[in-house]
Amino acid sequence: MLPVEQQLKVITSGTMQIVPVEELKAKLEKGVPLNIKLGVDPTSPDLHLGHAVPLRKMRQFQDLGHNVTLIIGNGTALIGDPSGRDSTRPPLTEEQVEANAQTYVEQAMKVLDPDKTSIVYNGDWLKPLDLNKMLALMSKFNVARILEREDFHKRYANNQSIALHEFIYPVLQAYDSVVIGADLEMGGNDQIFNLLAGRDLMRAEGMEPQIALTVPLLVGLDGAKKMSKSYGNYVGLTDEPNDMYGKLMSINDDIIPMYFRLCSTLSVDEIDAIDAAFADGSADPYLMKRELARNIVDLYHGAGAGKLAEEAFDAQFKRNEVPDDIAEYAAADVVELNDEGLVYLPKVLIACGIAASAGEARRAIDGGAVKLDGAALPAKSYNIDPAQLASGTVLQSGKRKWARLV
RNA sequence: GGGGAUGUGGCACAGCGGCAACUGCGGCGGACUGUAAAUCCGCUCCCUCUGGGUUCCCUGGUUCGAGUCCAGGCAUCCCCA
């Protein structure tokens, strides 16, 4: 294993807080692999780059020679983590949890090293808990302490409801740490209370308390809000390579270093150098962003995928070539003649998935966005000669929506 | 349990009884670019559209005409107990 100082350099890169650092140092100095815990409630089947931030951190631990336990919260999901919420989470059904857990693990393994990861389900030990044990656990916590945390405090102060079972969430999460004997637990920065609860409970059980490590919430592609599917500012881990590359190319310059830090596979030294280059203005943001996009595409789609995505990107957006993997539609299926022997183009655009409604299609035409074989149509050209839609014609709306007639 | 307020397009916020509905954000498209930023222009409910249809929590009512008035319902928020 690397010297403690070097390990710490990697560990602290891109983290929010480590409580307490001295204890972590002491644990590392023992020179044995630590047990690193990450608990996830599979609330959604699709992971994005934001979810991958703690996973990346886990991977760094693995590369340093430590072991990682990924806890699938099929027990805790029955409550729903109240962290950062202003209302009670709807509970998931067992089937949802089951299905989500499977895709979660699949996606997580793109980041983690499967050989150094053990995957466990906390329902295995949480569901069999009997009343005695539950009460014993709950007696270790007190209400005033739990009410101190910001999310509960706010809800309480604002007269928003807090269901009693939500208080139990940190208790169960803490118990997970006891069961697996965690040395360190990580989470997003809204998780700090739950992580500290684990410390308290472990201490109460006479164990060496875990270290709490938090990573920041990743900012979304818009550079403003946190990355989230509902904001539409995310890069999904299963997004197609070209898509992923394109989305990353659209980010603002000033979040490039942060994305390198939290999402890329570059070494800490390399990332530090990039930070420095951005700080003194010597960095070329455009080239850096291309490197970032390649790196992340490689990570999720295999080495070389980034380069291919970049070439496709250059062809499509720099040289305005027709992308080669566009959807094809049989002209016979999509092209309909009206009484005058003309084709109502908006219908064709809808059939080819280029427009959501005829109105949208008409607006796109009027706005000069729609092109046939690269030639823009004049405004109001809604009814066109079917000869313009012969087999082989490429339909385009804007730079991103394409279809080919066959 | 008592009292008060509010419910408008993805979000935010206007709207004297004549509105497909102000404005901002966001989004899309165009120009310019590095699918960055900044800036400028157009669009942003549906419909083969100088027109038609369906909208402003729900249900009824008043009216030639209701997002706007009335009644009841539902939801949310605030104050007091």
XYZ file of N, CA and C in Angstrom, chain A residues 245-390:
438
model
N -20.993 12.365 -25.221
C -19.957 13.295 -25.651
C -20.558 14.672 -25.927
N -21.661 14.678 -26.663
C -22.296 15.942 -27.013
C -22.782 16.697 -25.790
N -23.384 15.967 -24.857
C -23.874 16.628 -23.648
C -22.722 17.270 -22.888
N -21.605 16.543 -22.803
C -20.474 17.078 -22.053
C -19.867 18.287 -22.751
N -19.932 18.296 -24.083
C -19.383 19.442 -24.806
C -20.207 20.700 -24.585
N -21.410 20.544 -24.076
C -22.251 21.728 -23.911
C -22.086 22.388 -22.549
N -21.215 21.874 -21.705
C -21.092 22.500 -20.383
C -20.294 23.794 -20.445
N -20.538 24.608 -19.460
C -19.861 25.891 -19.334
C -18.397 25.692 -18.925
N -17.543 26.596 -19.435
C -16.114 26.482 -19.145
C -15.802 26.369 -17.663
N -16.495 27.148 -16.844
C -16.036 27.205 -15.456
C -16.372 25.968 -14.632
N -17.144 25.035 -15.172
C -17.312 23.805 -14.389
C -16.443 22.657 -14.918
N -15.630 22.927 -15.931
C -14.769 21.876 -16.483
C -13.829 21.286 -15.420
N -13.113 22.131 -14.668
C -12.210 21.549 -13.669
C -12.958 20.679 -12.649
N -14.138 21.134 -12.255
C -14.914 20.370 -11.278
C -15.313 19.009 -11.854
N -15.685 19.001 -13.103
C -16.048 17.736 -13.734
C -14.839 16.803 -13.836
N -13.684 17.360 -14.134
C -12.473 16.529 -14.138
C -12.289 15.914 -12.755
N -12.464 16.738 -11.746
C -12.213 16.317 -10.372
C -13.189 15.222 -9.957
N -14.432 15.400 -10.283
C -15.454 14.502 -9.727
C -15.866 13.364 -10.665
N -15.597 13.488 -11.932
C -16.146 12.490 -12.869
C -15.113 11.750 -13.702
N -13.913 12.287 -13.818
C -12.966 11.684 -14.750
C -12.090 10.646 -14.050
N -11.322 9.930 -14.857
C -10.432 8.915 -14.286
C -8.994 9.418 -14.190
N -8.768 10.678 -14.439
C -7.405 11.194 -14.362
C -6.865 11.103 -12.933
N -5.563 11.077 -12.828
C -4.952 11.006 -11.500
C -5.082 12.354 -10.804
N -4.930 12.326 -9.501
C -5.048 13.556 -8.740
C -4.026 14.583 -9.195
N -2.820 14.132 -9.503
C -1.791 15.071 -9.978
C -2.211 15.748 -11.272
N -2.729 14.936 -12.180
C -3.166 15.506 -13.459
C -4.285 16.525 -13.252
N -5.207 16.185 -12.365
C -6.326 17.097 -12.113
C -5.840 18.379 -11.451
N -4.899 18.239 -10.530
C -4.326 19.432 -9.892
C -3.706 20.344 -10.944
N -3.025 19.725 -11.912
C -2.388 20.511 -12.973
C -3.441 21.249 -13.795
N -4.545 20.561 -14.064
C -5.614 21.197 -14.832
C -6.195 22.378 -14.064
N -6.426 22.174 -12.773
C -6.914 23.263 -11.923
C -6.006 24.472 -12.032
N -4.706 24.187 -11.923
C -3.727 25.270 -11.948
C -3.776 25.982 -13.298
N -3.880 25.206 -14.377
C -3.902 25.802 -15.715
C -5.130 26.691 -15.891
N -6.258 26.253 -15.355
C -7.462 27.090 -15.453
C -7.295 28.332 -14.591
N -6.667 28.164 -13.434
C -6.526 29.288 -12.510
C -5.638 30.374 -13.103
N -4.543 29.991 -13.802
C -3.655 31.046 -14.323
C -3.962 31.389 -15.787
N -5.053 30.819 -16.296
C -5.500 31.213 -17.635
C -4.735 30.557 -18.774
N -3.857 29.604 -18.483
C -3.078 28.998 -19.553
C -3.813 27.819 -20.208
N -4.949 27.429 -19.655
C -5.676 26.284 -20.206
C -6.483 26.693 -21.431
N -6.579 25.804 -22.393
C -7.484 26.013 -23.519
C -8.773 25.273 -23.188
N -9.799 25.996 -22.789
C -11.008 25.339 -22.282
C -11.600 24.360 -23.291
N -11.534 24.724 -24.568
C -12.132 23.879 -25.595
C -11.428 22.526 -25.672
N -10.103 22.558 -25.717
C -9.353 21.301 -25.790
C -9.550 20.483 -24.510
N -9.574 21.184 -23.389
C -9.772 20.509 -22.116
C -11.124 19.813 -22.077
N -12.113 20.501 -22.583
C -13.457 19.945 -22.543
C -13.534 18.710 -23.428
N -12.839 18.753 -24.560
C -12.813 17.573 -25.427
C -12.148 16.403 -24.714
N -11.092 16.711 -23.991
C -10.407 15.641 -23.267
C -11.320 15.058 -22.188
N -12.008 15.965 -21.499
C -12.939 15.529 -20.460
C -14.001 14.600 -21.043
N -14.585 15.034 -22.146
C -15.654 14.253 -22.754
C -15.137 12.889 -23.201
N -13.954 12.860 -23.812
C -13.367 11.570 -24.240
C -13.161 10.666 -23.041
N -12.605 11.245 -21.980
C -12.291 10.453 -20.799
C -13.543 9.799 -20.229
N -14.606 10.570 -20.126
C -15.815 10.042 -19.498
C -16.502 9.021 -20.406
N -16.497 9.267 -21.699
C -17.080 8.287 -22.619
C -16.288 6.977 -22.553
N -14.970 7.095 -22.513
C -14.129 5.895 -22.373
C -14.495 5.118 -21.113
N -14.702 5.858 -20.027
C -14.988 5.226 -18.745
C -16.243 4.362 -18.827
N -17.272 4.866 -19.474
C -18.546 4.141 -19.462
C -18.763 3.264 -20.691
N -17.966 3.477 -21.729
C -18.190 2.677 -22.937
C -16.940 1.949 -23.400
N -15.894 1.981 -22.590
C -14.692 1.243 -22.945
C -13.679 2.118 -23.662
N -12.403 1.793 -23.469
C -11.326 2.578 -24.061
C -11.526 2.693 -25.569
N -11.324 3.895 -26.102
C -11.465 4.103 -27.537
C -12.818 4.660 -27.926
N -13.804 4.436 -27.082
C -15.161 4.907 -27.406
C -15.192 6.435 -27.451
N -14.397 7.056 -26.617
C -14.371 8.505 -26.563
C -13.861 9.095 -27.866
N -12.820 8.468 -28.386
C -12.230 8.936 -29.645
C -13.251 8.821 -30.782
N -13.936 7.687 -30.806
C -14.957 7.483 -31.851
C -16.069 8.515 -31.729
N -16.504 8.749 -30.507
C -17.581 9.716 -30.286
C -17.118 11.093 -30.734
N -15.853 11.386 -30.477
C -15.326 12.692 -30.856
C -15.322 12.856 -32.373
N -14.944 11.783 -33.061
C -14.934 11.860 -34.521
C -16.344 12.067 -35.064
N -17.287 11.332 -34.496
C -18.680 11.482 -34.940
C -19.159 12.903 -34.663
N -18.747 13.405 -33.526
C -19.137 14.759 -33.128
C -18.574 15.793 -34.105
N -17.298 15.666 -34.404
C -16.666 16.612 -35.326
C -17.332 16.572 -36.689
N -17.622 15.354 -37.142
C -18.245 15.212 -38.453
C -19.599 15.909 -38.464
N -20.367 15.668 -37.424
C -21.731 16.194 -37.412
C -21.794 17.689 -37.137
N -21.023 18.139 -36.154
C -21.201 19.524 -35.726
C -20.166 20.487 -36.262
N -18.976 19.989 -36.598
C -17.984 20.919 -37.131
C -18.020 20.924 -38.649
N -18.187 19.722 -39.233
C -18.174 19.667 -40.705
C -19.584 19.553 -41.272
N -20.581 19.548 -40.361
C -21.981 19.481 -40.790
C -22.285 18.305 -41.696
N -21.664 17.193 -41.400
C -21.974 15.998 -42.176
C -23.187 15.308 -41.581
N -23.740 14.428 -42.365
C -24.881 13.667 -41.882
C -24.368 12.563 -40.953
N -24.896 12.496 -39.737
C -24.446 11.425 -38.841
C -24.778 10.060 -39.446
N -23.960 9.043 -39.154
C -24.187 7.797 -39.888
C -25.146 6.819 -39.219
N -25.570 7.142 -38.005
C -26.467 6.171 -37.368
C -27.882 6.744 -37.212
N -28.377 7.426 -38.235
C -29.685 8.043 -38.061
C -30.812 7.057 -38.357
N -31.950 7.340 -37.744
C -33.106 6.454 -37.901
C -33.597 6.475 -39.338
N -34.036 5.325 -39.812
C -34.531 5.238 -41.189
C -36.008 4.870 -41.184
N -36.730 5.483 -42.116
C -38.158 5.206 -42.233
C -38.476 4.930 -43.689
N -39.343 3.960 -43.909
C -39.742 3.661 -45.274
C -40.613 4.795 -45.789
N -40.215 5.367 -46.901
C -40.969 6.488 -47.465
C -42.445 6.124 -47.639
N -42.674 4.904 -48.036
C -44.057 4.476 -48.271
C -44.904 4.578 -47.004
N -44.277 4.355 -45.839
C -45.022 4.394 -44.585
C -45.301 5.823 -44.124
N -44.421 6.726 -44.455
C -44.454 8.043 -43.857
C -45.016 9.121 -44.771
N -44.877 8.905 -46.046
C -45.286 9.947 -46.986
C -46.709 9.696 -47.444
N -47.551 10.710 -47.249
C -48.966 10.584 -47.575
C -49.352 11.714 -48.523
N -49.999 11.366 -49.614
C -50.408 12.411 -50.560
C -51.786 12.946 -50.184
N -51.978 14.229 -50.366
C -53.319 14.774 -50.168
C -54.018 14.911 -51.513
N -55.182 15.541 -51.495
C -55.981 15.612 -52.730
C -55.257 16.313 -53.870
N -54.414 17.265 -53.508
C -53.707 17.988 -54.570
C -52.423 17.293 -54.984
N -52.208 16.111 -54.447
C -50.993 15.387 -54.829
C -49.752 15.912 -54.135
N -49.947 16.660 -53.037
C -48.800 17.170 -52.286
C -48.680 16.409 -50.961
N -47.552 16.603 -50.300
C -47.327 15.941 -49.014
C -47.342 16.982 -47.913
N -48.124 16.716 -46.867
C -48.144 17.617 -45.718
C -46.949 17.276 -44.836
N -45.910 18.091 -44.951
C -44.625 17.788 -44.330
C -44.677 17.607 -42.810
N -45.438 18.428 -42.075
C -45.469 18.234 -40.614
C -45.809 16.800 -40.212
N -46.727 16.175 -40.934
C -47.076 14.791 -40.605
C -45.877 13.860 -40.783
N -45.121 14.105 -41.830
C -43.942 13.284 -42.085
C -42.938 13.462 -40.940
N -42.768 14.706 -40.524
C -41.797 14.987 -39.459
C -42.215 14.306 -38.154
N -43.535 14.281 -37.906
C -44.010 13.597 -36.703
C -43.744 12.101 -36.823
N -44.069 11.548 -37.981
C -43.895 10.106 -38.183
C -42.434 9.700 -38.037
N -41.528 10.599 -38.355
C -40.103 10.275 -38.263
C -39.514 10.646 -36.903
N -40.372 11.049 -35.985
C -39.890 11.351 -34.643
C -39.117 12.651 -34.558
N -39.274 13.512 -35.555
C -38.505 14.752 -35.562
C -39.268 15.872 -34.869
N -40.587 15.784 -34.919
C -41.405 16.800 -34.250
C -42.454 16.098 -33.397
N -42.844 16.750 -32.321
C -43.826 16.151 -31.415
C -45.249 16.440 -31.865
N -45.459 17.539 -32.530
C -46.799 17.880 -32.989
C -46.679 18.632 -34.301
N -47.801 18.690 -35.021
C -47.780 19.407 -36.299
C -47.432 20.873 -36.080
N -47.938 21.424 -34.991
C -47.661 22.824 -34.707
C -46.162 23.054 -34.542
N -45.545 22.145 -33.783
C -44.108 22.279 -33.562
C -43.360 22.178 -34.889
N -43.808 21.236 -35.736
C -43.167 21.046 -37.037
C -43.301 22.316 -37.883
N -44.486 22.879 -37.884
C -44.696 24.088 -38.689
C -43.817 25.229 -38.192
N -43.720 25.342 -36.884
C -42.882 26.408 -36.338
C -41.422 26.198 -36.721
N -40.994 24.928 -36.662
C -39.609 24.637 -37.020
C -39.359 25.000 -38.482
N -40.315 24.691 -39.351
C -40.171 25.022 -40.776
C -40.062 26.535 -40.932
N -40.984 27.247 -40.275
C -40.980 28.704 -40.387
C -39.693 29.313 -39.829
N -39.123 28.632 -38.846
C -37.910 29.162 -38.232
C -36.656 28.808 -39.002
N -36.821 28.113 -40.122
C -35.659 27.772 -40.926
C -34.848 26.614 -40.384
N -35.457 25.817 -39.500
C -34.703 24.726 -38.886
C -34.740 23.457 -39.728
N -35.781 23.333 -40.556
C -35.969 22.069 -41.263
C -35.243 22.073 -42.602
N -34.460 21.005 -42.813
C -33.720 20.892 -44.062
C -33.982 19.547 -44.705
N -34.034 19.543 -46.023
C -34.115 18.309 -46.785
C -32.793 18.169 -47.521
N -32.097 17.077 -47.260
C -30.774 16.885 -47.860
C -29.902 18.119 -47.683
N -29.997 18.711 -46.488
C -29.114 19.818 -46.177
C -29.583 21.184 -46.661
N -30.651 21.212 -47.437
C -31.135 22.495 -47.948
C -32.320 22.964 -47.128
N -32.217 24.163 -46.564
C -33.290 24.681 -45.720
C -34.527 24.961 -46.551
N -35.674 24.748 -45.952
C -36.941 25.025 -46.629
C -37.366 26.441 -46.294
N -38.013 27.105 -47.236
C -38.540 28.436 -46.925
C -39.714 28.335 -45.963
N -39.982 29.416 -45.259
C -41.105 29.433 -44.330
C -42.392 29.090 -45.068
N -43.326 28.518 -44.353
C -44.653 28.182 -44.884
C -44.660 27.029 -45.884
N -43.527 26.395 -46.100
C -43.564 25.275 -47.053
C -44.040 24.023 -46.330
N -45.334 24.016 -46.073
C -45.908 22.880 -45.348
C -46.288 21.755 -46.297
N -46.815 22.147 -47.462
C -47.215 21.148 -48.438
C -46.184 21.129 -49.553
N -45.517 20.013 -49.689
C -44.431 19.998 -50.662
C -44.626 18.883 -51.682
N -43.876 19.001 -52.729
C -43.901 18.033 -53.822
C -43.324 16.707 -53.333
N -44.029 15.595 -53.537
C -43.527 14.302 -53.069
C -42.158 13.961 -53.665
N -41.807 14.558 -54.792
C -40.502 14.278 -55.388
C -39.374 14.698 -54.442
N -39.675 15.640 -53.549
C -38.642 16.090 -52.602
C -38.431 15.091 -51.473
N -39.321 14.120 -51.401
C -39.229 13.143 -50.322
C -39.005 11.737 -50.859
N -38.231 11.661 -51.914
C -37.933 10.355 -52.493
C -37.078 9.537 -51.542
